[in-house]
Amino acid sequence: MENPELRDLKQRIPHYAKSQQRNLEVLLNSSVLTPQQKWGCLLVSAALSKNAYLLKTIDAQSQKFLSDTAKEAALACIATMTLNNCGFRAKHWLGTDFADVRFGLRNTVDLKPGISQADYEVWAIAASAINGCEQCIQAHSQTGQDEGLKIEQLWEAVKIASVISSLAQILHVHEVIDN
């Protein structure tokens, strides 16, 4: 059962973006990922979307599916992947002279019981998709496959990131134009 905030979110999506409303509904009802993987991806994506309304809405609904430990790991993923995505994306752009340069910053997440490496990998893929880091998305895709995730599961994380990113932009535009 969805909370009133999620119903409100769906109602706020303007007519010109009804495809995104349908896409959100499909992803919410999908069983490609475990509920923890899916809601972690949604939370990570909403947080990185920088849309406060969307983040509050997703966070409220995610409480049904994420333990406090899982939520903390998803938030740690945001911190870790934002730093890594920025650094490794820049390193890639700087060219081959920087290929062997060590990043030199501490940036790890210690997973606690109840959070599998596979869970973390789908969250990292969603973060890397939103943050636009080719190297990180490739690395986490490979690690995810090594952890037993199927390509369809990895792609589901990208789809979630894409829809949440689109919704954040749509909601922002709609809010600015209507106010």
PDB file of C-alpha atoms in Angstrom:
ATOM      1  CA  MET A   1       0.000   0.000   0.000  1.00  0.00           C
ATOM      2  CA  GLU A   2       1.388   3.388  -0.961  1.00  0.00           C
ATOM      3  CA  ASN A   3       1.434   6.365   1.339  1.00  0.00           C
ATOM      4  CA  PRO A   4      -0.490   9.594   0.687  1.00  0.00           C
ATOM      5  CA  GLU A   5       2.741  11.364  -0.290  1.00  0.00           C
ATOM      6  CA  LEU A   6       3.349   8.906  -3.135  1.00  0.00           C
ATOM      7  CA  ARG A   7      -0.223   9.366  -4.363  1.00  0.00           C
ATOM      8  CA  ASP A   8       0.324  13.130  -4.222  1.00  0.00           C
ATOM      9  CA  LEU A   9       3.542  12.773  -6.222  1.00  0.00           C
ATOM     10  CA  LYS A  10       1.736  10.904  -8.970  1.00  0.00           C
ATOM     11  CA  GLN A  11      -0.985  13.568  -9.046  1.00  0.00           C
ATOM     12  CA  ARG A  12       1.598  16.372  -9.317  1.00  0.00           C
ATOM     13  CA  ILE A  13       3.057  14.976 -12.516  1.00  0.00           C
ATOM     14  CA  PRO A  14       1.725  17.255 -15.278  1.00  0.00           C
ATOM     15  CA  HIS A  15      -0.197  15.939 -18.253  1.00  0.00           C
ATOM     16  CA  TYR A  16       2.724  16.436 -20.656  1.00  0.00           C
ATOM     17  CA  ALA A  17       4.773  14.009 -18.551  1.00  0.00           C
ATOM     18  CA  LYS A  18       2.207  11.247 -18.041  1.00  0.00           C
ATOM     19  CA  SER A  19       4.675   8.764 -19.553  1.00  0.00           C
ATOM     20  CA  GLN A  20       6.891   9.322 -16.527  1.00  0.00           C
ATOM     21  CA  GLN A  21       3.945   8.672 -14.225  1.00  0.00           C
ATOM     22  CA  ARG A  22       3.418   5.351 -15.997  1.00  0.00           C
ATOM     23  CA  ASN A  23       7.150   4.585 -15.907  1.00  0.00           C
ATOM     24  CA  LEU A  24       7.207   5.241 -12.155  1.00  0.00           C
ATOM     25  CA  GLU A  25       4.233   2.949 -11.643  1.00  0.00           C
ATOM     26  CA  VAL A  26       5.882   0.172 -13.671  1.00  0.00           C
ATOM     27  CA  LEU A  27       9.124   0.461 -11.695  1.00  0.00           C
ATOM     28  CA  LEU A  28       7.313   0.539  -8.349  1.00  0.00           C
ATOM     29  CA  ASN A  29       5.500  -2.666  -9.276  1.00  0.00           C
ATOM     30  CA  SER A  30       8.528  -4.381 -10.811  1.00  0.00           C
ATOM     31  CA  SER A  31      10.029  -7.458  -9.189  1.00  0.00           C
ATOM     32  CA  VAL A  32      13.339  -7.374 -11.082  1.00  0.00           C
ATOM     33  CA  LEU A  33      15.101  -6.158  -7.931  1.00  0.00           C
ATOM     34  CA  THR A  34      14.459  -7.143  -4.340  1.00  0.00           C
ATOM     35  CA  PRO A  35      12.393  -4.562  -2.439  1.00  0.00           C
ATOM     36  CA  GLN A  36      15.525  -3.455  -0.571  1.00  0.00           C
ATOM     37  CA  GLN A  37      17.496  -3.059  -3.798  1.00  0.00           C
ATOM     38  CA  LYS A  38      14.649  -1.185  -5.496  1.00  0.00           C
ATOM     39  CA  TRP A  39      13.893   1.203  -2.639  1.00  0.00           C
ATOM     40  CA  GLY A  40      17.590   1.804  -2.044  1.00  0.00           C
ATOM     41  CA  CYS A  41      17.913   2.770  -5.721  1.00  0.00           C
ATOM     42  CA  LEU A  42      14.871   5.017  -5.452  1.00  0.00           C
ATOM     43  CA  LEU A  43      16.234   6.685  -2.304  1.00  0.00           C
ATOM     44  CA  VAL A  44      19.726   7.166  -3.763  1.00  0.00           C
ATOM     45  CA  SER A  45      18.274   8.544  -6.993  1.00  0.00           C
ATOM     46  CA  ALA A  46      15.863  10.881  -5.211  1.00  0.00           C
ATOM     47  CA  ALA A  47      18.620  12.204  -2.956  1.00  0.00           C
ATOM     48  CA  LEU A  48      20.883  12.889  -5.920  1.00  0.00           C
ATOM     49  CA  SER A  49      18.042  14.528  -7.840  1.00  0.00           C
ATOM     50  CA  LYS A  50      18.307  17.524  -5.479  1.00  0.00           C
ATOM     51  CA  ASN A  51      14.522  17.839  -5.393  1.00  0.00           C
ATOM     52  CA  ALA A  52      13.467  18.096  -1.739  1.00  0.00           C
ATOM     53  CA  TYR A  53       9.840  17.181  -2.368  1.00  0.00           C
ATOM     54  CA  LEU A  54      10.764  14.073  -4.336  1.00  0.00           C
ATOM     55  CA  LEU A  55      13.327  13.006  -1.714  1.00  0.00           C
ATOM     56  CA  LYS A  56      10.858  13.425   1.162  1.00  0.00           C
ATOM     57  CA  THR A  57       8.215  11.469  -0.743  1.00  0.00           C
ATOM     58  CA  ILE A  58      10.514   8.579  -1.642  1.00  0.00           C
ATOM     59  CA  ASP A  59      12.054   8.538   1.845  1.00  0.00           C
ATOM     60  CA  ALA A  60       8.618   8.288   3.479  1.00  0.00           C
ATOM     61  CA  GLN A  61       7.620   5.323   1.307  1.00  0.00           C
ATOM     62  CA  SER A  62      11.036   3.635   1.535  1.00  0.00           C
ATOM     63  CA  GLN A  63      10.679   3.252   5.312  1.00  0.00           C
ATOM     64  CA  LYS A  64       8.401   0.282   4.640  1.00  0.00           C
ATOM     65  CA  PHE A  65      11.149  -1.493   2.702  1.00  0.00           C
ATOM     66  CA  LEU A  66      14.484  -0.328   4.143  1.00  0.00           C
ATOM     67  CA  SER A  67      15.730  -1.062   7.629  1.00  0.00           C
ATOM     68  CA  ASP A  68      17.617   1.707   9.407  1.00  0.00           C
ATOM     69  CA  THR A  69      20.809  -0.133   8.481  1.00  0.00           C
ATOM     70  CA  ALA A  70      19.848  -0.321   4.802  1.00  0.00           C
ATOM     71  CA  LYS A  71      18.893   3.361   4.732  1.00  0.00           C
ATOM     72  CA  GLU A  72      22.218   4.282   6.334  1.00  0.00           C
ATOM     73  CA  ALA A  73      24.070   2.197   3.723  1.00  0.00           C
ATOM     74  CA  ALA A  74      22.127   3.870   0.900  1.00  0.00           C
ATOM     75  CA  LEU A  75      22.998   7.297   2.303  1.00  0.00           C
ATOM     76  CA  ALA A  76      26.641   6.236   2.640  1.00  0.00           C
ATOM     77  CA  CYS A  77      26.486   5.153  -0.998  1.00  0.00           C
ATOM     78  CA  ILE A  78      25.419   8.687  -1.946  1.00  0.00           C
ATOM     79  CA  ALA A  79      28.377  10.213  -0.126  1.00  0.00           C
ATOM     80  CA  THR A  80      30.878   7.703  -1.467  1.00  0.00           C
ATOM     81  CA  MET A  81      29.667   7.640  -5.038  1.00  0.00           C
ATOM     82  CA  THR A  82      29.361  11.414  -5.323  1.00  0.00           C
ATOM     83  CA  LEU A  83      33.013  11.803  -4.357  1.00  0.00           C
ATOM     84  CA  ASN A  84      34.140   8.915  -6.567  1.00  0.00           C
ATOM     85  CA  ASN A  85      31.970   9.904  -9.532  1.00  0.00           C
ATOM     86  CA  CYS A  86      33.295  13.457  -9.470  1.00  0.00           C
ATOM     87  CA  GLY A  87      36.926  12.422  -9.072  1.00  0.00           C
ATOM     88  CA  PHE A  88      36.989   9.557 -11.554  1.00  0.00           C
ATOM     89  CA  ARG A  89      34.936  11.452 -14.143  1.00  0.00           C
ATOM     90  CA  ALA A  90      37.419  14.344 -13.947  1.00  0.00           C
ATOM     91  CA  LYS A  91      40.369  11.948 -14.078  1.00  0.00           C
ATOM     92  CA  HIS A  92      38.953  10.410 -17.252  1.00  0.00           C
ATOM     93  CA  TRP A  93      38.482  13.849 -18.832  1.00  0.00           C
ATOM     94  CA  LEU A  94      42.009  14.905 -17.905  1.00  0.00           C
ATOM     95  CA  GLY A  95      43.372  12.188 -20.161  1.00  0.00           C
ATOM     96  CA  THR A  96      46.044   9.532 -20.171  1.00  0.00           C
ATOM     97  CA  ASP A  97      48.549  11.634 -18.203  1.00  0.00           C
ATOM     98  CA  PHE A  98      46.329  11.047 -15.174  1.00  0.00           C
ATOM     99  CA  ALA A  99      45.693   7.325 -15.724  1.00  0.00           C
ATOM    100  CA  ASP A 100      48.176   6.253 -13.053  1.00  0.00           C
ATOM    101  CA  VAL A 101      47.522   9.088 -10.616  1.00  0.00           C
ATOM    102  CA  ARG A 102      46.214   7.721  -7.315  1.00  0.00           C
ATOM    103  CA  PHE A 103      42.933   9.278  -6.149  1.00  0.00           C
ATOM    104  CA  GLY A 104      44.417   9.693  -2.672  1.00  0.00           C
ATOM    105  CA  LEU A 105      41.201  10.149  -0.702  1.00  0.00           C
ATOM    106  CA  ARG A 106      39.610   7.723   1.742  1.00  0.00           C
ATOM    107  CA  ASN A 107      36.180   6.768   0.539  1.00  0.00           C
ATOM    108  CA  THR A 108      34.794   3.391   1.527  1.00  0.00           C
ATOM    109  CA  VAL A 109      31.553   2.016   2.888  1.00  0.00           C
ATOM    110  CA  ASP A 110      31.553  -0.761   5.467  1.00  0.00           C
ATOM    111  CA  LEU A 111      28.498  -2.892   4.777  1.00  0.00           C
ATOM    112  CA  LYS A 112      26.751  -4.209   7.858  1.00  0.00           C
ATOM    113  CA  PRO A 113      24.769  -7.451   8.129  1.00  0.00           C
ATOM    114  CA  GLY A 114      21.608  -7.287   6.067  1.00  0.00           C
ATOM    115  CA  ILE A 115      23.232  -5.330   3.253  1.00  0.00           C
ATOM    116  CA  SER A 116      24.766  -7.465   0.548  1.00  0.00           C
ATOM    117  CA  GLN A 117      27.452  -6.327  -1.848  1.00  0.00           C
ATOM    118  CA  ALA A 118      24.903  -6.859  -4.644  1.00  0.00           C
ATOM    119  CA  ASP A 119      22.503  -4.403  -2.954  1.00  0.00           C
ATOM    120  CA  TYR A 120      25.257  -1.823  -2.735  1.00  0.00           C
ATOM    121  CA  GLU A 121      26.253  -2.334  -6.377  1.00  0.00           C
ATOM    122  CA  VAL A 122      22.774  -1.557  -7.747  1.00  0.00           C
ATOM    123  CA  TRP A 123      22.658   1.575  -5.576  1.00  0.00           C
ATOM    124  CA  ALA A 124      26.119   2.598  -6.834  1.00  0.00           C
ATOM    125  CA  ILE A 125      25.000   2.075 -10.433  1.00  0.00           C
ATOM    126  CA  ALA A 126      21.980   4.341  -9.888  1.00  0.00           C
ATOM    127  CA  ALA A 127      24.237   6.997  -8.325  1.00  0.00           C
ATOM    128  CA  SER A 128      26.803   6.732 -11.103  1.00  0.00           C
ATOM    129  CA  ALA A 129      24.108   6.986 -13.769  1.00  0.00           C
ATOM    130  CA  ILE A 130      22.745  10.203 -12.244  1.00  0.00           C
ATOM    131  CA  ASN A 131      26.223  11.619 -11.616  1.00  0.00           C
ATOM    132  CA  GLY A 132      27.362  10.692 -15.120  1.00  0.00           C
ATOM    133  CA  CYS A 133      30.489   8.664 -14.390  1.00  0.00           C
ATOM    134  CA  GLU A 134      31.239   6.136 -17.107  1.00  0.00           C
ATOM    135  CA  GLN A 135      34.134   4.454 -15.306  1.00  0.00           C
ATOM    136  CA  CYS A 136      32.201   4.000 -12.061  1.00  0.00           C
ATOM    137  CA  ILE A 137      29.114   2.630 -13.736  1.00  0.00           C
ATOM    138  CA  GLN A 138      31.258   0.127 -15.639  1.00  0.00           C
ATOM    139  CA  ALA A 139      33.171  -0.917 -12.521  1.00  0.00           C
ATOM    140  CA  HIS A 140      30.024  -1.362 -10.425  1.00  0.00           C
ATOM    141  CA  SER A 141      28.305  -3.202 -13.245  1.00  0.00           C
ATOM    142  CA  GLN A 142      31.168  -5.695 -13.370  1.00  0.00           C
ATOM    143  CA  THR A 143      31.250  -6.082  -9.595  1.00  0.00           C
ATOM    144  CA  GLY A 144      27.473  -6.499  -9.587  1.00  0.00           C
ATOM    145  CA  GLN A 145      27.719  -9.281 -12.155  1.00  0.00           C
ATOM    146  CA  ASP A 146      30.504 -10.879 -10.115  1.00  0.00           C
ATOM    147  CA  GLU A 147      28.095 -10.753  -7.141  1.00  0.00           C
ATOM    148  CA  GLY A 148      25.450 -12.638  -9.151  1.00  0.00           C
ATOM    149  CA  LEU A 149      23.325  -9.772 -10.445  1.00  0.00           C
ATOM    150  CA  LYS A 150      21.834 -10.210 -13.885  1.00  0.00           C
ATOM    151  CA  ILE A 151      22.091  -7.596 -16.602  1.00  0.00           C
ATOM    152  CA  GLU A 152      18.343  -6.957 -16.241  1.00  0.00           C
ATOM    153  CA  GLN A 153      18.850  -6.074 -12.584  1.00  0.00           C
ATOM    154  CA  LEU A 154      21.704  -3.704 -13.366  1.00  0.00           C
ATOM    155  CA  TRP A 155      19.605  -2.066 -16.079  1.00  0.00           C
ATOM    156  CA  GLU A 156      16.685  -1.719 -13.646  1.00  0.00           C
ATOM    157  CA  ALA A 157      18.907   0.493 -11.468  1.00  0.00           C
ATOM    158  CA  VAL A 158      19.622   2.701 -14.488  1.00  0.00           C
ATOM    159  CA  LYS A 159      15.909   2.857 -15.319  1.00  0.00           C
ATOM    160  CA  ILE A 160      15.082   3.922 -11.764  1.00  0.00           C
ATOM    161  CA  ALA A 161      17.777   6.610 -11.853  1.00  0.00           C
ATOM    162  CA  SER A 162      16.493   7.832 -15.221  1.00  0.00           C
ATOM    163  CA  VAL A 163      12.849   8.079 -14.187  1.00  0.00           C
ATOM    164  CA  ILE A 164      13.614   9.736 -10.838  1.00  0.00           C
ATOM    165  CA  SER A 165      15.960  12.200 -12.543  1.00  0.00           C
ATOM    166  CA  SER A 166      13.286  13.015 -15.117  1.00  0.00           C
ATOM    167  CA  LEU A 167      10.610  13.431 -12.446  1.00  0.00           C
ATOM    168  CA  ALA A 168      12.845  15.757 -10.428  1.00  0.00           C
ATOM    169  CA  GLN A 169      13.346  17.976 -13.443  1.00  0.00           C
ATOM    170  CA  ILE A 170       9.659  17.894 -14.392  1.00  0.00           C
ATOM    171  CA  LEU A 171       8.586  18.785 -10.842  1.00  0.00           C
ATOM    172  CA  HIS A 172      11.123  21.598 -10.687  1.00  0.00           C
ATOM    173  CA  VAL A 173      10.011  23.088 -14.000  1.00  0.00           C
ATOM    174  CA  HIS A 174       6.344  22.737 -13.095  1.00  0.00           C
ATOM    175  CA  GLU A 175       6.926  24.408  -9.708  1.00  0.00           C
ATOM    176  CA  VAL A 176       8.855  27.340 -11.187  1.00  0.00           C
ATOM    177  CA  ILE A 177       6.435  27.958 -14.046  1.00  0.00           C
ATOM    178  CA  ASP A 178       3.341  27.697 -11.868  1.00  0.00           C
ATOM    179  CA  ASN A 179       4.637  30.008  -9.113  1.00  0.00           C
TER     180      ASN A 179
END
